[in-house]
Short mmCIF file of C-alpha atoms in Angstrom, two decimals:
data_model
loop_
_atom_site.label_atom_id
_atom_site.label_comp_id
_atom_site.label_asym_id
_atom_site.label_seq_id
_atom_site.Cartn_x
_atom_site.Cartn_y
_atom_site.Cartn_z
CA UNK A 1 75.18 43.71 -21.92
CA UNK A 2 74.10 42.50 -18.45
CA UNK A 3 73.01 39.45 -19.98
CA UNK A 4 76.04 39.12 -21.86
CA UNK A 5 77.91 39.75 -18.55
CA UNK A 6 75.93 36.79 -16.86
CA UNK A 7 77.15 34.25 -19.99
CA UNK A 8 80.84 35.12 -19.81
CA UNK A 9 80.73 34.10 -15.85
CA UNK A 10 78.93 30.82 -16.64
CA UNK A 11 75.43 31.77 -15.43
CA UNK A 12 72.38 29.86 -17.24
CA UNK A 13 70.59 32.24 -18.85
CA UNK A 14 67.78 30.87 -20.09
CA UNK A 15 65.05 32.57 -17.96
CA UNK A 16 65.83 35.83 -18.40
CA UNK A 17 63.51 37.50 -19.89
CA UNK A 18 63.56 41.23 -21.90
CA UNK A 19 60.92 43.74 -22.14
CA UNK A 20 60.92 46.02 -25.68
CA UNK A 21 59.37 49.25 -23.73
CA UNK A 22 61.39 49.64 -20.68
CA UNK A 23 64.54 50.25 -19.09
CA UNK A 24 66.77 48.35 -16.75
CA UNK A 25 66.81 49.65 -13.45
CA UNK A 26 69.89 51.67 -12.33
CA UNK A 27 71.47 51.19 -8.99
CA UNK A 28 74.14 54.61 -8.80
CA UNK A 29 77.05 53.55 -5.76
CA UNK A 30 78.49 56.46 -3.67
CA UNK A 31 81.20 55.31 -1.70
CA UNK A 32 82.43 56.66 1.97
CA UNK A 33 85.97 57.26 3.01
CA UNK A 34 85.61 54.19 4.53
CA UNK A 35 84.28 51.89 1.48
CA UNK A 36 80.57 51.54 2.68
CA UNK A 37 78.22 52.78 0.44
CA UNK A 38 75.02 54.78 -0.83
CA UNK A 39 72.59 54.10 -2.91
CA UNK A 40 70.68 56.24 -5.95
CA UNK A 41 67.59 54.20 -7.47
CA UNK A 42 66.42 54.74 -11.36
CA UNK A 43 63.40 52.97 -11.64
CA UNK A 44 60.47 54.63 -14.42
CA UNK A 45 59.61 51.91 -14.29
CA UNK A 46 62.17 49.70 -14.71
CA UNK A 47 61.64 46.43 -16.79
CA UNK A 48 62.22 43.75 -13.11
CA UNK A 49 58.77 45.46 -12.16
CA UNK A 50 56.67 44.35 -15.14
CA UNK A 51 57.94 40.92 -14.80
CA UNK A 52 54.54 38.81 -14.84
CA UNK A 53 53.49 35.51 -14.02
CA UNK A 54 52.78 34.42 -17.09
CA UNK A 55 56.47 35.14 -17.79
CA UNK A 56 58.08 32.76 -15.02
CA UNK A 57 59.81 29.86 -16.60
CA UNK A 58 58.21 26.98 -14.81
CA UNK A 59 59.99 24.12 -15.76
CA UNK A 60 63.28 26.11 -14.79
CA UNK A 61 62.33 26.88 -10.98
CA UNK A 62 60.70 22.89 -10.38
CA UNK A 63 64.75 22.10 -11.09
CA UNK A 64 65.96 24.00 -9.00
CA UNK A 65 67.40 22.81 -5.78
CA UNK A 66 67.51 26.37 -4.15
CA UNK A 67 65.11 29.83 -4.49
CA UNK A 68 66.56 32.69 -3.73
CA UNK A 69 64.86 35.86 -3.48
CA UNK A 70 64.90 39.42 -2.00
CA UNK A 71 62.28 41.72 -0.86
CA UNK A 72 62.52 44.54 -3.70
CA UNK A 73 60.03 42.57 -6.31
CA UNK A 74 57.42 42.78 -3.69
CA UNK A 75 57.10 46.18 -3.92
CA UNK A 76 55.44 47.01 -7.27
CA UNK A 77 52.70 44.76 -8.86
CA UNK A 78 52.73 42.89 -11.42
CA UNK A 79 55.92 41.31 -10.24
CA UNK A 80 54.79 41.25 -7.13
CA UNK A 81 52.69 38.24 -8.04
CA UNK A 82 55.35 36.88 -9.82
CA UNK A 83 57.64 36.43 -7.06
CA UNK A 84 55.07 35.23 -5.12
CA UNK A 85 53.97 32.70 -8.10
CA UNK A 86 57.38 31.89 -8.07
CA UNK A 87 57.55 31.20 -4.44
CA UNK A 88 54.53 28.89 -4.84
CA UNK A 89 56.23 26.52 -7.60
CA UNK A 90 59.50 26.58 -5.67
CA UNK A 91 58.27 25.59 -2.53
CA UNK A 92 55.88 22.79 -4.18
CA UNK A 93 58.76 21.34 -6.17
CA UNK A 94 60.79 20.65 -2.40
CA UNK A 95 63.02 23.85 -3.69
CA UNK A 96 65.00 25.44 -0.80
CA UNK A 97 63.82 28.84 -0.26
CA UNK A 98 66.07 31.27 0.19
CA UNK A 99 65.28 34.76 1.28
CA UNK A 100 67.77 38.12 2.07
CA UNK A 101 65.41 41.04 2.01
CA UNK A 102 68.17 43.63 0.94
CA UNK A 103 66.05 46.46 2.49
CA UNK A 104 66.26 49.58 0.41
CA UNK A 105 64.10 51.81 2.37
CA UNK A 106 64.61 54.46 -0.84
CA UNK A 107 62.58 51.91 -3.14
CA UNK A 108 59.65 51.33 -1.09
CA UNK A 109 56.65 54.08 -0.66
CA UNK A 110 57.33 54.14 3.09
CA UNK A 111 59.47 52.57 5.84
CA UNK A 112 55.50 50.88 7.10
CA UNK A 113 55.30 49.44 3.69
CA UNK A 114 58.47 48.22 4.01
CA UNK A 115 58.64 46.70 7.36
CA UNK A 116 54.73 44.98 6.02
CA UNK A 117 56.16 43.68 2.36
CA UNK A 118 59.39 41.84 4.06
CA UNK A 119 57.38 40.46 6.78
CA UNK A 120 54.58 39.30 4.71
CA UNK A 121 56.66 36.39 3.06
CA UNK A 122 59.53 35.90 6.11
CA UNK A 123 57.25 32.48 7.48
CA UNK A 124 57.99 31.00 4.37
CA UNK A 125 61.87 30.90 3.91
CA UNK A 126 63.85 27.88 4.88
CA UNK A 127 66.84 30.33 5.22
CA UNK A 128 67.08 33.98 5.73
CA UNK A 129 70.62 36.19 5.78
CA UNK A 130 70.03 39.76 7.18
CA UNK A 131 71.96 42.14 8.41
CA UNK A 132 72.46 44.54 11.69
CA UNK A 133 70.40 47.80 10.52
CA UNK A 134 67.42 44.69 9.20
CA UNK A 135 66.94 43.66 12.18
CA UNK A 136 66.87 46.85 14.18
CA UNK A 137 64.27 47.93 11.26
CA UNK A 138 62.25 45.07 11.80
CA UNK A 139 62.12 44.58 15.53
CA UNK A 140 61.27 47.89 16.11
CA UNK A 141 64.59 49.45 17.39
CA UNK A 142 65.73 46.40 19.06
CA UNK A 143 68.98 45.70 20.02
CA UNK A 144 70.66 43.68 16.97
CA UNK A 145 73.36 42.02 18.94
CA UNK A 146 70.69 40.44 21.34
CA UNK A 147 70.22 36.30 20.42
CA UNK A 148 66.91 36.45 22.67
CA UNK A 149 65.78 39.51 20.55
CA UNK A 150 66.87 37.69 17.16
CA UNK A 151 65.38 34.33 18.41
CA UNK A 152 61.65 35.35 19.62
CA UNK A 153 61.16 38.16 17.01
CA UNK A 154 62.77 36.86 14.15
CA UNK A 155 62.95 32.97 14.19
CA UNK A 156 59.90 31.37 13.01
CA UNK A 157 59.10 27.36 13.39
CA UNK A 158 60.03 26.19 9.26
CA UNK A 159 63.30 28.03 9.35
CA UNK A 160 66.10 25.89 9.31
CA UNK A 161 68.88 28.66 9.01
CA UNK A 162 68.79 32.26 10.35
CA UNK A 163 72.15 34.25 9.43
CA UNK A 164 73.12 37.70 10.83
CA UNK A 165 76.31 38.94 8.72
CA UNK A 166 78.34 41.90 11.08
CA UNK A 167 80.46 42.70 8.09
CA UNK A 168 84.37 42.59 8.84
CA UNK A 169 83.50 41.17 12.61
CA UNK A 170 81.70 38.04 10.52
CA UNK A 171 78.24 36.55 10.35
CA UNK A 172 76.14 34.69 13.41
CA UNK A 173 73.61 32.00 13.28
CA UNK A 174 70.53 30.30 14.62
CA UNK A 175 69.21 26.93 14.09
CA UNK A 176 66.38 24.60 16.06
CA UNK A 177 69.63 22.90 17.17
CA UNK A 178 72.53 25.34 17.98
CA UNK A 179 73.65 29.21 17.45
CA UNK A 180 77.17 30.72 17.77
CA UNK A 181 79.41 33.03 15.33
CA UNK A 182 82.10 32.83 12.64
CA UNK A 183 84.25 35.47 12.93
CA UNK A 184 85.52 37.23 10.05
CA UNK A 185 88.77 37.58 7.66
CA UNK A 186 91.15 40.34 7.97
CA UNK A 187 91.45 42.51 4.54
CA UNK A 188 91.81 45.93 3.49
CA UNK A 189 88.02 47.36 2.15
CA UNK A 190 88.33 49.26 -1.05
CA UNK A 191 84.70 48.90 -1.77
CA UNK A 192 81.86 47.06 -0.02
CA UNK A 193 78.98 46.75 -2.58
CA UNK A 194 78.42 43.30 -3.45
CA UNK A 195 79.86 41.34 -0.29
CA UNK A 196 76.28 40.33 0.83
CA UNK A 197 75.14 38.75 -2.27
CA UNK A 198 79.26 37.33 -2.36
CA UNK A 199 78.19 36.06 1.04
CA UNK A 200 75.17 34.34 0.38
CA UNK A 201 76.63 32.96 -2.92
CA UNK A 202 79.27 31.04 -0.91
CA UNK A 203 76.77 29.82 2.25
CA UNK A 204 74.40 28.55 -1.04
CA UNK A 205 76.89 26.89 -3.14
CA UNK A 206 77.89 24.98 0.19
CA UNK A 207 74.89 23.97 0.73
CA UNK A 208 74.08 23.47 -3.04
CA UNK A 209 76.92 20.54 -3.51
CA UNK A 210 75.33 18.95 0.24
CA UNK A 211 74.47 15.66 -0.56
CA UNK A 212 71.67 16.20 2.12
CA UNK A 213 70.55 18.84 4.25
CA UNK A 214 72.66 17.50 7.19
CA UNK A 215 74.18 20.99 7.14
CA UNK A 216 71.75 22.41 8.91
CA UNK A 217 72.50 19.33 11.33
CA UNK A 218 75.73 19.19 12.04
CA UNK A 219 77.20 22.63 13.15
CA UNK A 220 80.96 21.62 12.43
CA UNK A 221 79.78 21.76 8.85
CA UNK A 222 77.69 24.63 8.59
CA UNK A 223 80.76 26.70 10.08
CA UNK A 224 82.56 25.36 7.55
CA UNK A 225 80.48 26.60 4.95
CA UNK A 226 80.14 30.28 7.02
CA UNK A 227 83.89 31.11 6.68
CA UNK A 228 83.67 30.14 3.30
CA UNK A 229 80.60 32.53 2.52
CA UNK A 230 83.31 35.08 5.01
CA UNK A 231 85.90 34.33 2.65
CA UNK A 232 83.73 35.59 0.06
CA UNK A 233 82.24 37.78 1.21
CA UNK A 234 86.18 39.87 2.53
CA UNK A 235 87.38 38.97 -0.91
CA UNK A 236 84.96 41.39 -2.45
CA UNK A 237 85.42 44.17 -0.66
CA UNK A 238 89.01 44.41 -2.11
CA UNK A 239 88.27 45.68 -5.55
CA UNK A 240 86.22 48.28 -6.77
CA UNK A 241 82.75 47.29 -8.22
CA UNK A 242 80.42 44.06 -7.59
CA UNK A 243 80.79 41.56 -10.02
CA UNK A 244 84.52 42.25 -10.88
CA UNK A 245 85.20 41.66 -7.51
CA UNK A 246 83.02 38.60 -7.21
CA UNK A 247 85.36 35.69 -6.19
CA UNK A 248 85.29 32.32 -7.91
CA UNK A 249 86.20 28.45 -6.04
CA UNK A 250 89.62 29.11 -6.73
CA UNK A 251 90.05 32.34 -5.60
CA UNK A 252 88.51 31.40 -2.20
CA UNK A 253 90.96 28.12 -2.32
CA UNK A 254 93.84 29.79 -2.40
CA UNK A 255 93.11 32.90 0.45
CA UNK A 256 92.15 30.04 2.59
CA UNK A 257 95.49 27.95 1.97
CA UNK A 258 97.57 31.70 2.30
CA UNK A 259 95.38 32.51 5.94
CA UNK A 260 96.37 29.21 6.98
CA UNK A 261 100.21 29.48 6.09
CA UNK A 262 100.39 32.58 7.60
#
């Protein structure tokens, strides 16, 4: 069905790969009065955590012109090693990596393992999105709204893109070159799961149709591409459910054209 559900939306399919003997995880969604949510892992175990190396699709990753990964497959072996294989072929092919750990404290065998599994691949990303709670998890208790905190505790020497999102107040980011903050869209939240990954689908596909990587460059551009990723990000959060509410180009056209007219 999922699979299915990936086709009808245009996604290649082509590496996914299905396991006879177990289940696909389950992710159960309470929502708050105020659409933010709570999760409910089934995982027993699920079929993403047998995912082995021997499984990866090779050819499919050295085409790739971005890698995007999270910090959940690093929790269980064996696909623990195959993210990490994965990694390797990505980042030898002159892939981008792409990394938002998506902590899940509830999935991990304690908050230690956590804070040691997300930092153990963070020098290798070329971009990383996090979030407000992330980074007060990974400092330590820092203050997340402090650049000097985000800068010497979280910005390491091959990253060309650090992104905080703040949710309806926007997203903030770092580079070697500059730092500042796109603010967000005004909409009324119905539901909230699935604006991060709508986020860093829309900050990707910018930088996906790039004919270079003068993006990271040229700040003019890259806030360009932020209030687009905003824009897709606040367009989610108005229906119920993820990918239902997943935007495409020409949704995101036209609430740009209406907040302009406006």
């Amino acid at each position: 069905m999922l699979s299915d559900i990936l086709k009808q939306n245009f996604v290649d399919t082509s590496g996914v790969q299905f396991d006879s003997n177990a289940r696909t995880a389950l992710a159960f969604v309470t929502l708050r009065a105020d659409g933010e949510r709570e999760f409910l892992f089934f995982r027993n175990p699920s079929a993403d955590m047998l995912l082995r190396e021997s499984e990866i699709d090779k050819n499919l990753i050295q085409k790739a012109k971005i890698f995007h990964y999270g910090s959940i497959s690093l929790i269980h072996e064996p696909c623990k090693s195959a993210h990490l294989a994965a990694m390797r072929i990505a980042k030898d092919s002159g892939c981008i990596l792409s990394y938002d750990p998506n902590l899940r404290l509830a999935l991990w065998p304690s908050a230690k393992a956590a804070h040691k599994g997300i930092m153990s691949v963070w020098d290798k990303a070329d971009i990383i999105k996090i979030n407000e709670e992330e980074i007060t998890f990974l400092t330590g208790g820092d203050d997340p709204n402090d650049d000097n905190v985000v800068l010497k505790k979280l910005f390491h020497p091959n990253l060309k893109l650090l992104i905080v999102t703040e949710g309806s107040e926007g997203c903030r980011y770092y580079t070697k070159k500059f730092k500042g903050r796109v603010a967000g869209v005004k909409v009324n939240p119905i539901d909230t799961t699935g604006a991060g990954d709508a986020f860093v689908s829309g900050i990707l596909y910018s930088i996906s149709i790039a004919s270079d990587q003068s993006i990271f460059q040229e700040e003019e551009e890259l806030r360009k591409a932020l209030r687009f990723a905003n824009i897709c990000g606040a367009i989610t959060v108005t229906e119920r459910g993820a990918i239902p509410a997943l935007p495409n180009k020409e949704a995101v056209a036209q609430f740009m054209l209406e907040a302009t007219t406006i």
